[in-house]
Coordinates of C-alpha atoms in Angstrom, one line a residue:
M66 CA -43.1 17.0 1.8
N67 CA -41.4 20.3 2.7
R68 CA -38.5 20.8 0.4
V69 CA -35.9 23.5 1.1
F70 CA -34.2 24.4 -2.1
V71 CA -30.5 25.3 -2.0
C72 CA -30.0 25.8 -5.7
S73 CA -33.0 27.2 -7.6
C74 CA -31.2 27.0 -10.9
F75 CA -31.0 23.2 -10.8
G76 CA -33.7 22.4 -8.2
V77 CA -31.3 20.9 -5.7
T78 CA -32.6 20.5 -2.2
E79 CA -30.8 20.6 1.2
E80 CA -31.6 16.9 1.5
Q81 CA -29.8 16.2 -1.8
V82 CA -26.7 18.2 -0.7
K83 CA -26.6 16.4 2.6
S84 CA -27.0 13.1 0.8
H85 CA -24.0 13.9 -1.4
A86 CA -22.0 15.0 1.6
D87 CA -22.8 11.7 3.4
A88 CA -21.6 9.9 0.2
G89 CA -18.2 11.8 0.5
A90 CA -18.5 15.1 -1.2
C91 CA -16.6 17.5 1.1
T92 CA -16.4 20.7 -0.9
P93 CA -18.8 22.9 -2.9
R94 CA -16.9 21.8 -6.0
Q95 CA -17.6 18.1 -5.3
I96 CA -21.2 18.9 -4.6
A97 CA -21.3 20.7 -8.0
S98 CA -19.8 17.7 -9.7
A99 CA -22.5 15.5 -8.1
C100 CA -25.6 17.6 -8.9
K101 CA -24.6 20.9 -10.6
A102 CA -25.6 23.0 -7.6
G103 CA -23.5 26.2 -7.6
T104 CA -22.5 26.0 -11.3
D105 CA -24.9 28.5 -12.8
C106 CA -25.5 31.8 -11.0
G107 CA -23.4 30.9 -7.9
G108 CA -25.9 32.3 -5.5
C109 CA -26.1 29.0 -3.6
V110 CA -22.4 28.4 -3.0
R111 CA -22.3 30.0 0.5
R112 CA -25.4 28.0 1.5
I113 CA -23.7 24.8 0.3
Q114 CA -20.6 25.8 2.3
A115 CA -22.8 26.3 5.4
L116 CA -24.5 22.9 4.9
L117 CA -21.1 21.2 4.6
G118 CA -19.8 23.0 7.6
R119 CA -16.3 22.6 9.1
G120 CA -15.3 19.0 9.5
A121 CA -18.7 17.7 8.2
C122 CA -17.1 15.3 5.7
P123 CA -17.1 11.8 7.2
R124 CA -14.3 10.8 4.8
R125 CA -12.0 13.9 5.2
S126 CA -9.4 11.9 7.2
Q127 CA -9.1 9.5 4.3
A128 CA -8.6 12.3 1.9
D129 CA -6.0 13.9 4.1
Q130 CA -4.1 10.7 4.0
G131 CA -4.2 10.5 0.2
E132 CA -6.8 7.8 0.0
P133 CA -9.9 8.1 -2.2
A134 CA -12.4 10.2 -0.3
F135 CA -15.4 8.7 -2.1
A136 CA -16.2 6.0 -4.6
E137 CA -19.3 6.9 -6.5
L138 CA -21.7 9.7 -5.6
P139 CA -25.4 9.0 -6.1
E140 CA -26.9 10.7 -9.1
A141 CA -29.0 13.8 -8.7
A142 CA -32.7 13.0 -8.4

């Protein structure tokens, strides 16, 4: 398996970030809450932002309307 690490500090892969985004994490802060990526040296925050992209959150419209954007994010593997 070819793993591309986004966060070396916590061993978080691109696939994990995408999985958390699919579960509703729309911002680097929400990704950090889900798996700690971006909370140590901060070197991966721009990469996380790039992976999230503009409008990549499938639940953003819910959040914009004041509804919960996500229920429970999957734990980091």
